[in-house]
Structures are given as structure tokens and as C-alpha cells.
Coordinates of C-alpha atoms in Angstrom, one line a residue:
X174 CA 80.5 -75.1 53.7
X175 CA 78.8 -78.2 54.1
X176 CA 81.5 -80.6 54.9
X177 CA 82.5 -78.3 57.6
X178 CA 79.0 -78.6 58.8
X179 CA 79.3 -82.7 58.7
X180 CA 82.6 -82.6 60.2
X181 CA 81.5 -79.9 63.7
X182 CA 78.1 -82.0 64.0
X183 CA 79.9 -85.0 64.1
X184 CA 82.7 -83.6 66.7
X185 CA 79.6 -82.2 68.3
X186 CA 77.9 -85.4 68.8
X187 CA 80.9 -87.0 70.3
X188 CA 81.6 -84.4 72.8
X189 CA 84.3 -83.1 71.5
X190 CA 83.6 -79.2 71.3
X191 CA 81.1 -77.3 72.6
X192 CA 79.7 -74.1 71.0
X193 CA 79.4 -71.2 73.5
X194 CA 79.6 -67.5 73.5
X195 CA 83.3 -65.9 73.1
X196 CA 82.6 -63.9 76.0
X197 CA 81.9 -67.2 78.4
X198 CA 85.1 -68.8 76.9
X199 CA 87.0 -65.8 77.9
X200 CA 86.1 -65.4 81.5
X201 CA 85.7 -69.0 82.0
X202 CA 88.8 -71.1 83.7
X203 CA 87.9 -74.1 82.2
X204 CA 86.5 -73.1 78.9
X205 CA 89.5 -72.9 76.0
X206 CA 88.9 -70.8 72.8
X207 CA 91.2 -72.7 70.4
X208 CA 91.9 -72.3 66.7
X209 CA 90.8 -75.1 64.5
X210 CA 91.6 -75.9 60.8
X211 CA 90.3 -78.0 58.4
X212 CA 92.3 -81.3 56.6
X213 CA 90.2 -82.0 52.9
X214 CA 92.8 -84.6 51.3
X215 CA 91.9 -86.6 47.9
X216 CA 90.5 -90.1 49.1
X217 CA 90.8 -89.0 53.0
X218 CA 87.6 -88.5 55.1
X219 CA 87.4 -84.7 55.7
X220 CA 88.5 -84.1 59.4
X221 CA 88.7 -81.5 61.9
X222 CA 92.2 -80.0 63.3
X223 CA 93.4 -77.9 66.5
X224 CA 96.4 -76.3 67.8
X225 CA 96.8 -77.2 72.0
X226 CA 100.0 -75.2 71.5
X227 CA 99.9 -72.2 69.7
X228 CA 99.8 -68.5 72.0
X229 CA 98.5 -65.3 70.3
X230 CA 99.9 -63.5 73.8
X231 CA 102.5 -64.2 75.9
X232 CA 100.3 -64.9 79.0
X233 CA 97.8 -67.3 77.1
X234 CA 97.8 -70.6 78.8
X235 CA 97.1 -73.0 76.0
X236 CA 95.9 -76.6 76.9
X237 CA 99.0 -78.5 76.2
X238 CA 100.7 -76.2 79.0
X239 CA 98.5 -77.7 81.6
X240 CA 98.1 -81.4 80.0
X241 CA 100.2 -83.2 82.5
X242 CA 102.3 -86.5 81.0
X243 CA 104.2 -87.5 84.1
X244 CA 101.4 -90.3 84.8
X245 CA 100.9 -91.5 81.2
X246 CA 101.6 -95.1 80.2
X247 CA 104.7 -95.1 78.4
X248 CA 103.9 -96.2 74.4
X249 CA 104.5 -99.3 73.7
X250 CA 104.0 -101.7 70.5
X251 CA 103.9 -104.7 72.1
X252 CA 105.7 -107.4 71.1
X253 CA 106.4 -105.8 67.6
X254 CA 110.2 -105.8 68.4
X255 CA 110.8 -108.7 69.5
X256 CA 108.4 -110.7 66.5
X257 CA 110.9 -108.2 64.2
X258 CA 114.4 -109.4 65.8
X259 CA 113.0 -113.5 65.6
X260 CA 112.1 -113.3 62.3
X261 CA 115.3 -110.9 61.0
X262 CA 117.2 -113.8 62.6
X263 CA 115.3 -116.9 61.2
X264 CA 115.8 -114.9 57.8
X265 CA 120.3 -114.9 57.9
X266 CA 120.1 -118.0 59.8
X267 CA 118.0 -119.2 56.1
X268 CA 119.8 -117.5 54.2
X269 CA 123.6 -116.5 54.8
X270 CA 124.6 -115.2 52.0
X271 CA 122.1 -113.4 50.5
X272 CA 121.7 -109.6 50.5
X273 CA 119.4 -108.4 53.5
X274 CA 117.4 -105.1 52.9
X275 CA 115.6 -103.4 56.3

């Protein structure tokens, strides 16, 4: 229980959660009552996780349903692919007969 308390205090400190009465979440159009869980892996920090897509009733509106994604920036990895291609080309030129594993 101490791990959960510590993790929830951190989430509250970072303004990721707010503790309210269950009735307020039901009547507010802005509050979401989201199920949470915890992940506790060896050699990793304990963390709180939540699911923004599972519906308990057919008329539930989940966070993932109302989050617009059309104006989000595309996911790019900078110059990673170009640098990889360059390194692969240089490897093939330097060692043309060697077997290369990718």
C-alpha cells in the first residue's frame, strides 16, 4: 500500500490526477472516472497506469473518444533513418563480401 500511496502522491503533485467525490465525476461534463492499475516490475519504478478506451456501458464517453488527433504533429525520429542508411551503405562499400545481419 505504501507504493501505491507514494505513486499517487507523485501523480497528484504533477497534477495528473485529482481526488473528487464519485458523484462529482458523474455529474460533471469535464471529470472522467477512469479505472487505474499499477505496474510493479523488478528493477523498475512502481507506476500507475490507466486505460482511456475501455467502456463499461455502451454510452460511456472515454478520453480516447474525444481527443482530437488530426492536428497532432507526425511522429518522426529526426535523422535516424538517414543515418542508418548511410551507415549501411558505408558498411556494404567497406566490406562487400561480408555477410551483414540487420
